[in-house]
CSV table of C-alpha atoms and ligand atoms in Angstrom, one decimal:
chain,number,residue,atom,x,y,z
Z,1,MET,CA,110.7,83.8,91.5
Z,2,LYS,CA,110.4,85.0,95.1
Z,3,HIS,CA,113.2,86.4,97.3
Z,4,ASN,CA,112.1,85.6,100.8
Z,5,PHE,CA,113.6,88.0,103.4
Z,6,ASN,CA,111.0,87.2,106.1
Z,7,ALA,CA,112.0,87.5,109.7
Z,8,GLY,CA,110.4,84.2,110.8
Z,9,PRO,CA,108.8,81.9,109.9
Z,10,SER,CA,111.2,82.4,107.1
Z,11,ILE,CA,112.9,80.7,104.1
Z,12,LEU,CA,114.0,77.1,104.4
Z,13,PRO,CA,116.0,75.2,101.9
Z,14,ARG,CA,114.1,74.0,98.9
Z,15,VAL,CA,115.1,70.4,99.5
Z,16,VAL,CA,113.4,70.6,102.9
Z,17,PHE,CA,110.1,71.7,101.4
Z,18,GLU,CA,110.4,68.9,98.8
Z,19,GLU,CA,111.2,66.1,101.3
Z,20,ALA,CA,108.7,67.4,103.9
Z,21,SER,CA,105.9,67.3,101.3
Z,22,ARG,CA,106.8,63.8,100.1
Z,23,ALA,CA,106.7,62.7,103.8
Z,24,ILE,CA,103.2,64.1,104.2
Z,25,LEU,CA,102.1,61.7,101.5
Z,26,ASP,CA,104.3,58.7,102.1
Z,27,PHE,CA,106.9,58.7,104.9
Z,28,ASN,CA,110.0,56.7,104.0
Z,29,GLY,CA,108.0,54.3,101.8
Z,30,THR,CA,105.8,53.1,104.7
Z,31,GLY,CA,102.6,54.0,102.8
Z,32,LEU,CA,101.7,56.2,105.8
Z,33,SER,CA,102.0,60.0,106.2
Z,34,ILE,CA,104.4,61.5,108.8
Z,35,LEU,CA,101.2,63.1,110.1
Z,36,GLU,CA,99.5,59.8,111.0
Z,37,ILE,CA,102.2,57.7,112.6
Z,38,GLY,CA,102.5,57.4,116.4
Z,39,HIS,CA,105.2,59.3,118.1
Z,40,ARG,CA,106.3,56.2,120.0
Z,41,THR,CA,106.8,54.1,116.9
Z,42,PRO,CA,110.4,53.2,115.9
Z,43,LEU,CA,109.7,55.3,112.8
Z,44,PHE,CA,109.4,58.6,114.7
Z,45,GLU,CA,111.9,57.6,117.4
Z,46,ALA,CA,114.5,57.4,114.6
Z,47,VAL,CA,113.6,60.9,113.5
Z,48,LEU,CA,114.0,62.4,117.0
Z,49,GLN,CA,117.2,60.5,117.6
Z,50,GLU,CA,118.8,61.6,114.4
Z,51,ALA,CA,117.7,65.2,115.0
Z,52,VAL,CA,119.3,65.2,118.5
Z,53,SER,CA,122.5,63.6,117.3
Z,54,LEU,CA,122.8,66.1,114.4
Z,55,VAL,CA,122.4,69.0,116.9
Z,56,LYS,CA,125.2,67.5,119.0
Z,57,GLU,CA,127.4,67.1,115.9
Z,58,LEU,CA,126.7,70.5,114.3
Z,59,MET,CA,127.1,72.4,117.6
Z,60,GLN,CA,130.1,70.2,118.6
Z,61,LEU,CA,128.5,69.6,122.0
Z,62,LYS,CA,130.3,67.8,124.9
Z,63,GLU,CA,128.9,64.8,126.6
Z,64,ASP,CA,127.4,66.9,129.5
Z,65,LYS,CA,124.8,68.4,127.2
Z,66,GLU,CA,121.1,67.5,126.9
Z,67,VAL,CA,119.3,68.3,123.7
Z,68,LEU,CA,115.5,68.7,123.9
Z,69,PHE,CA,112.8,69.6,121.4
Z,70,LEU,CA,110.0,71.3,123.4
Z,71,HIS,CA,106.6,72.7,122.6
Z,72,GLY,CA,105.9,76.3,122.0
Z,73,GLY,CA,107.9,79.2,120.7
Z,74,ALA,CA,110.8,80.9,122.4
Z,75,SER,CA,108.2,82.9,124.3
Z,76,THR,CA,107.4,79.7,126.3
Z,77,GLN,CA,111.1,79.6,127.3
Z,78,PHE,CA,110.8,83.2,128.6
Z,79,PHE,CA,108.7,81.9,131.5
Z,80,GLN,CA,109.7,78.2,131.6
Z,81,LEU,CA,113.4,79.1,132.3
Z,82,PRO,CA,112.7,81.2,135.4
Z,83,MET,CA,110.0,78.8,136.5
Z,84,ASN,CA,112.7,76.2,136.7
Z,85,PHE,CA,115.6,78.2,138.1
Z,86,LEU,CA,114.4,81.3,139.8
Z,87,SER,CA,112.5,81.9,143.1
Z,88,LYS,CA,111.4,84.7,145.3
Z,89,GLU,CA,114.6,84.3,147.3
Z,90,THR,CA,117.0,84.4,144.4
Z,91,THR,CA,118.0,86.8,141.6
Z,92,ALA,CA,118.6,86.3,137.9
Z,93,ALA,CA,120.6,88.8,135.9
Z,94,TYR,CA,119.4,89.9,132.4
Z,95,LEU,CA,120.8,92.1,129.7
Z,96,ASP,CA,118.2,94.4,128.2
Z,97,ALA,CA,119.3,94.9,124.6
Z,98,GLY,CA,116.1,94.4,122.6
Z,99,VAL,CA,112.3,93.9,122.6
Z,100,TRP,CA,112.5,90.1,122.9
Z,101,GLY,CA,115.0,90.3,125.8
Z,102,SER,CA,112.7,92.8,127.5
Z,103,LYS,CA,109.8,90.4,127.2
Z,104,ALA,CA,112.0,87.7,128.8
Z,105,ILE,CA,112.7,90.1,131.7
Z,106,LYS,CA,109.0,90.8,132.1
Z,107,GLU,CA,108.2,87.1,132.4
Z,108,ALA,CA,111.1,86.3,134.8
Z,109,LYS,CA,109.8,88.9,137.2
Z,110,LEU,CA,106.8,86.7,137.8
Z,111,PHE,CA,109.0,84.1,139.4
Z,112,GLY,CA,111.6,86.0,141.4
Z,113,ASN,CA,114.0,88.9,141.5
Z,114,VAL,CA,115.5,90.3,138.3
Z,115,LYS,CA,118.6,92.4,138.1
Z,116,VAL,CA,118.9,94.2,134.7
Z,117,VAL,CA,122.6,94.7,134.4
Z,118,ALA,CA,122.4,97.2,131.5
Z,119,SER,CA,119.9,98.5,129.0
Z,120,SER,CA,120.0,100.2,125.6
Z,121,LYS,CA,116.3,100.9,125.7
Z,122,GLU,CA,116.8,104.7,125.9
Z,123,THR,CA,118.5,104.7,122.5
Z,124,HIS,CA,115.8,102.5,121.0
Z,125,TYR,CA,118.1,99.4,121.3
Z,126,ASP,CA,120.4,100.7,118.5
Z,127,ARG,CA,123.4,99.1,120.2
Z,128,ILE,CA,124.4,96.4,122.7
Z,129,PRO,CA,125.3,97.9,126.0
Z,130,ASP,CA,129.0,97.5,126.4
Z,131,SER,CA,129.9,98.0,130.0
Z,132,TYR,CA,128.2,96.2,132.7
Z,133,SER,CA,129.0,93.8,135.5
Z,134,VAL,CA,127.1,90.6,136.3
Z,135,PRO,CA,126.6,89.8,140.0
Z,136,ASP,CA,128.3,86.6,141.0
Z,137,ASP,CA,125.4,85.5,143.2
Z,138,ALA,CA,122.7,85.6,140.5
Z,139,VAL,CA,121.3,82.2,139.6
Z,140,TYR,CA,122.0,82.8,135.9
Z,141,PHE,CA,122.8,85.5,133.3
Z,142,HIS,CA,120.4,85.8,130.4
Z,143,TYR,CA,121.0,87.6,127.1
Z,144,THR,CA,119.8,87.5,123.5
Z,145,THR,CA,122.5,86.7,121.0
Z,146,ASN,CA,120.7,88.4,118.1
Z,147,ASN,CA,118.1,91.0,118.4
Z,148,THR,CA,115.8,90.2,115.5
Z,149,ILE,CA,113.7,93.3,115.5
Z,150,GLU,CA,116.5,95.9,116.0
Z,151,GLY,CA,119.1,94.2,113.9
Z,152,THR,CA,121.9,94.0,116.6
Z,153,GLN,CA,124.0,91.0,117.4
Z,154,MET,CA,126.3,90.2,120.3
Z,155,HIS,CA,129.6,89.1,118.6
Z,156,ALA,CA,131.4,87.9,121.6
Z,157,ILE,CA,130.3,85.6,124.4
Z,158,PRO,CA,130.1,87.5,127.7
Z,159,ALA,CA,132.5,86.2,130.4
Z,160,VAL,CA,130.6,85.6,133.5
Z,161,ASN,CA,131.1,83.4,136.6
Z,162,ILE,CA,127.6,82.2,136.8
Z,163,PRO,CA,125.5,79.9,134.6
Z,164,LEU,CA,125.2,81.5,131.1
Z,165,VAL,CA,121.8,81.4,129.4
Z,166,ALA,CA,121.1,82.6,125.8
Z,167,ASP,CA,118.1,83.1,123.6
Z,168,MET,CA,119.6,82.2,120.2
Z,169,SER,CA,116.3,82.1,118.3
Z,170,SER,CA,117.5,84.2,115.4
Z,171,ASP,CA,121.1,83.3,114.9
Z,172,ILE,CA,121.5,79.7,116.1
Z,173,LEU,CA,123.7,77.6,113.8
Z,174,SER,CA,124.5,80.7,111.7
Z,175,ARG,CA,128.1,81.1,112.9
Z,176,GLU,CA,130.8,79.2,114.7
Z,177,MET,CA,130.5,79.6,118.5
Z,178,ASP,CA,131.7,77.7,121.5
Z,179,PHE,CA,128.2,76.4,122.4
Z,180,ASN,CA,129.8,74.5,125.3
Z,181,ARG,CA,130.3,77.8,127.2
Z,182,PHE,CA,126.6,78.0,127.7
Z,183,ASP,CA,124.7,76.3,130.5
Z,184,PHE,CA,121.3,76.8,128.7
Z,185,ILE,CA,120.5,77.7,125.2
Z,186,TYR,CA,117.1,78.0,123.6
Z,187,ALA,CA,115.8,78.9,120.2
Z,188,GLY,CA,112.4,78.9,118.5
Z,189,ALA,CA,112.9,76.8,115.4
Z,190,GLN,CA,111.3,78.9,112.8
Z,191,LYS,CA,114.3,80.8,111.5
Z,192,ASN,CA,117.4,78.7,111.2
Z,193,ILE,CA,116.3,75.3,112.4
Z,194,GLY,CA,113.0,74.4,110.8
Z,195,ALA,CA,109.3,74.9,111.2
Z,196,ALA,CA,107.4,76.9,113.8
Z,197,GLY,CA,105.9,75.1,116.8
Z,198,VAL,CA,109.0,73.7,118.4
Z,199,ASN,CA,111.9,75.0,120.5
Z,200,LEU,CA,115.4,73.6,120.6
Z,201,VAL,CA,116.9,73.5,124.1
Z,202,VAL,CA,120.5,72.6,124.8
Z,203,ALA,CA,121.5,72.5,128.4
Z,204,ASN,CA,124.0,71.2,130.8
Z,205,LYS,CA,122.9,68.2,132.7
Z,206,GLY,CA,124.3,69.5,136.0
Z,207,PHE,CA,122.4,72.8,135.5
Z,208,LEU,CA,119.1,71.1,134.8
Z,209,GLU,CA,119.5,69.0,137.9
Z,210,LYS,CA,119.5,72.2,140.0
Z,211,GLY,CA,116.0,73.1,138.8
Z,212,ASN,CA,113.0,73.8,141.0
Z,213,THR,CA,110.5,71.1,141.9
Z,214,GLY,CA,106.8,71.5,142.5
Z,215,ILE,CA,106.1,73.0,139.1
Z,216,PRO,CA,103.8,71.5,136.4
Z,217,SER,CA,105.3,68.4,134.8
Z,218,MET,CA,105.2,69.9,131.3
Z,219,MET,CA,107.2,72.8,132.6
Z,220,GLU,CA,109.9,70.8,134.3
Z,221,TYR,CA,113.0,70.3,132.1
Z,222,ARG,CA,114.1,67.3,134.2
Z,223,GLN,CA,111.0,65.4,133.3
Z,224,HIS,CA,111.5,66.2,129.6
Z,225,VAL,CA,115.0,64.9,129.9
Z,226,ALA,CA,113.9,61.7,131.7
Z,227,ASN,CA,111.4,61.1,128.9
Z,228,GLY,CA,113.6,62.0,125.9
Z,229,SER,CA,111.5,64.9,124.7
Z,230,MET,CA,108.4,62.6,124.7
Z,231,LEU,CA,106.8,63.5,128.0
Z,232,ASN,CA,103.7,63.9,125.9
Z,233,THR,CA,103.0,63.9,122.1
Z,234,PRO,CA,105.8,66.1,120.7
Z,235,PRO,CA,105.3,68.4,117.7
Z,236,VAL,CA,106.1,65.5,115.3
Z,237,PHE,CA,106.0,67.3,112.0
Z,238,ALA,CA,107.9,70.4,113.2
Z,239,ILE,CA,110.6,68.1,114.6
Z,240,TYR,CA,110.8,66.3,111.2
Z,241,VAL,CA,111.2,69.6,109.4
Z,242,CYS,CA,114.1,70.4,111.8
Z,243,LEU,CA,115.7,67.0,111.0
Z,244,LEU,CA,115.6,67.8,107.3
Z,245,THR,CA,117.0,71.3,107.8
Z,246,LEU,CA,119.8,69.9,110.0
Z,247,ARG,CA,120.6,67.3,107.4
Z,248,TRP,CA,120.8,70.1,104.8
Z,249,LEU,CA,123.1,72.1,107.0
Z,250,LYS,CA,125.4,69.2,107.5
Z,251,SER,CA,125.4,68.5,103.7
Z,252,ILE,CA,126.7,72.0,102.9
Z,253,GLY,CA,129.6,71.6,105.4
Z,254,GLY,CA,128.1,72.5,108.7
Z,255,VAL,CA,128.3,75.7,110.7
Z,256,ALA,CA,131.7,76.8,109.6
Z,257,ALA,CA,130.7,76.6,105.9
Z,258,MET,CA,127.4,78.3,106.7
Z,259,GLU,CA,129.2,81.2,108.5
Z,260,LYS,CA,131.3,81.9,105.4
Z,261,ILE,CA,128.2,82.2,103.2
Z,262,ASN,CA,126.4,84.3,105.9
Z,263,ASP,CA,129.4,86.6,106.1
Z,264,GLN,CA,129.4,87.1,102.3
Z,265,LYS,CA,125.6,87.9,102.3
Z,266,ALA,CA,125.9,90.4,105.2
Z,267,SER,CA,129.0,92.1,103.8
Z,268,LEU,CA,127.5,92.5,100.4
Z,269,LEU,CA,124.3,94.0,101.9
Z,270,TYR,CA,126.0,96.3,104.5
Z,271,ASN,CA,128.7,97.5,102.0
Z,272,THR,CA,126.0,98.3,99.5
Z,273,LEU,CA,123.9,100.2,102.0
Z,274,GLU,CA,127.0,102.2,103.2
Z,275,SER,CA,127.9,103.1,99.7
Z,276,LEU,CA,124.5,104.6,98.9
Z,277,PRO,CA,123.8,107.9,100.7
Z,278,ILE,CA,120.1,107.6,100.3
Z,279,PHE,CA,120.1,104.8,103.0
Z,280,HIS,CA,120.6,105.2,106.7
Z,281,LEU,CA,121.9,102.5,109.0
Z,282,PRO,CA,120.7,103.2,112.6
Z,283,VAL,CA,122.6,100.4,114.3
Z,284,ALA,CA,126.1,101.0,115.9
Z,285,PRO,CA,128.5,99.5,113.3
Z,286,GLN,CA,130.2,97.1,115.8
Z,287,ASP,CA,126.9,95.6,116.8
Z,288,ARG,CA,125.3,95.1,113.4
Z,289,SER,CA,123.6,91.8,113.0
Z,290,LEU,CA,124.6,89.3,110.3
Z,291,MET,CA,121.1,87.9,110.3
Z,292,ASN,CA,118.8,90.9,110.3
Z,293,ALA,CA,119.9,94.1,108.6
Z,294,VAL,CA,117.8,97.1,109.6
Z,295,PHE,CA,117.9,100.4,107.6
Z,296,THR,CA,115.8,103.4,106.8
Z,297,MET,CA,115.8,106.0,104.0
Z,298,LYS,CA,117.1,109.5,104.6
Z,299,ASP,CA,114.1,110.8,102.7
Z,300,PRO,CA,111.1,108.9,104.3
Z,301,ASP,CA,109.0,109.9,101.2
Z,302,LEU,CA,111.0,107.4,99.1
Z,303,GLU,CA,110.2,104.4,101.3
Z,304,ALA,CA,106.9,103.6,99.7
Z,305,SER,CA,108.4,103.6,96.2
Z,306,PHE,CA,111.4,101.5,97.4
Z,307,LEU,CA,108.9,99.0,98.9
Z,308,GLN,CA,107.0,98.9,95.6
Z,309,ALA,CA,110.2,98.3,93.6
Z,310,CYS,CA,111.0,95.4,95.9
Z,311,LYS,CA,107.6,94.0,95.5
Z,312,GLU,CA,107.9,94.2,91.7
Z,313,GLU,CA,111.1,92.1,91.9
Z,314,GLY,CA,109.3,89.4,93.9
Z,315,MET,CA,110.9,90.4,97.2
Z,316,VAL,CA,108.9,89.6,100.4
Z,317,GLY,CA,109.5,90.5,104.0
Z,318,VAL,CA,111.5,93.6,103.5
Z,319,LYS,CA,109.4,95.9,105.6
Z,320,GLY,CA,110.8,96.7,109.1
Z,321,HIS,CA,109.1,95.5,112.3
Z,322,ARG,CA,106.1,97.7,113.1
Z,323,SER,CA,107.9,99.0,116.2
Z,324,VAL,CA,111.0,100.2,114.3
Z,325,GLY,CA,109.8,101.1,110.8
Z,326,GLY,CA,112.0,101.3,107.8
Z,327,PHE,CA,113.2,98.1,106.4
Z,328,ARG,CA,114.6,94.8,107.7
Z,329,ILE,CA,116.3,92.2,105.5
Z,330,SER,CA,116.6,88.8,107.2
Z,331,LEU,CA,119.6,86.8,106.0
Z,332,TYR,CA,118.9,83.5,107.6
Z,333,ASN,CA,120.9,80.4,106.7
Z,334,ALA,CA,118.6,79.2,103.9
Z,335,LEU,CA,118.6,82.6,102.1
Z,336,PRO,CA,120.8,82.2,99.0
Z,337,LEU,CA,123.5,84.8,98.2
Z,338,SER,CA,121.7,85.3,94.8
Z,339,SER,CA,118.7,86.9,96.6
Z,340,VAL,CA,121.1,89.4,98.3
Z,341,GLU,CA,122.7,90.1,94.9
Z,342,THR,CA,119.3,90.8,93.4
Z,343,LEU,CA,118.4,93.1,96.2
Z,344,THR,CA,121.7,95.0,96.2
Z,345,ALA,CA,121.4,95.5,92.4
Z,346,LEU,CA,117.9,96.9,92.9
Z,347,MET,CA,119.2,99.2,95.7
Z,348,LYS,CA,121.9,100.6,93.4
Z,349,HIS,CA,119.5,101.1,90.5
Z,350,PHE,CA,117.0,102.8,92.8
Z,351,ALA,CA,119.7,105.1,94.3
Z,352,SER,CA,120.8,106.1,90.8
Z,353,LYS,CA,117.3,107.1,89.9
Z,354,HIS,CA,116.5,108.9,93.2
Z,355,GLY,CA,119.9,109.8,94.7
I,401,PMP,N1,113.4,85.6,120.8
I,401,PMP,C1,113.8,86.1,119.7
I,401,PMP,C2,115.2,86.6,119.5
I,401,PMP,C3,112.9,86.2,118.6
I,401,PMP,O1,113.4,86.6,117.4
I,401,PMP,C4,111.6,85.7,118.7
I,401,PMP,C5,110.6,85.7,117.6
I,401,PMP,N2,110.9,86.4,116.5
I,401,PMP,C6,111.2,85.2,119.9
I,401,PMP,C7,112.1,85.2,121.0
I,401,PMP,C8,109.8,84.7,120.2
I,401,PMP,O2,109.6,83.6,119.5
I,401,PMP,P1,108.2,82.9,119.4
I,401,PMP,O3,107.4,83.7,118.5
I,401,PMP,O4,108.6,81.6,118.8
I,401,PMP,O5,107.6,82.7,120.7
């Protein structure tokens, strides 16, 4: 039995793996594989339509929202977004609270002016900067809701007077949130939504209409909207896996039910870590992420044997990101509470032996 704490691609519900593998051999009793049907067939159109309507339902989106499934990871959105909305004459505002956000900033600078409103880089992104002001004349304000590498999460939605943009790659659909407050949301699918290779984009129709022209067709959001995410061949299988994952989320009670389970998992893990003095939590407590818990050991010499103990229990993905070190436990939607129970039991046992 494996306990999969990978940061992404990461664990998906068992039922998703089962149904996806059946569809590879025989999609919906058609005698054809999902991998060999045309994307413009009614068969696939139904997949895409259901996926879009489940996103709208689960996120409780208003009528003015467009839902797109686009190619590439979230890193594509780092440049596609400013390519559509920024220019040499305008400025976009960014919050620099993690490695992924800083990559988004770097890409935006290729297209126009960037105002970094605040940064926690000096303290190795151990917190979310808490006092900053966002200029009213910027074309949008961009932030990362959950910093996957550093294990920080922004628990409140910032109040700004300009279009609000968020990279939600690592916490989308994990907690209740007023998604309608955002003008543009993007998320790589490979954590909470499905398989790698596709991005979910949720954006205001009015915001998209203001986008730049004269950019490559595949980059222009308006053209993707006009063609219903089928400007060219979409990542068919990745979208199908998203559909199965969204169905699963709905079946367990949607985002509200998911949040309760996620809270339970995160509380159990953080409470255990706090109760065991051999562990150290580098992140400011108010900014701790419910999706990625980062910790180190006060005695670095113990880290190798803790890693080995995890390995012996079938735990994968516990090592921290190479830029941070220590450990990172990802608690995405599909991770069962029982995996966290197994891990925390191991932590207690390990601490009693080495504490
Ligand atoms: N943003 C965040 C918050 C992420 O966690 C990641 C990937 N882990 C990315 C962006 C980049 O995603 P991709 O690898 O899909 O381009």
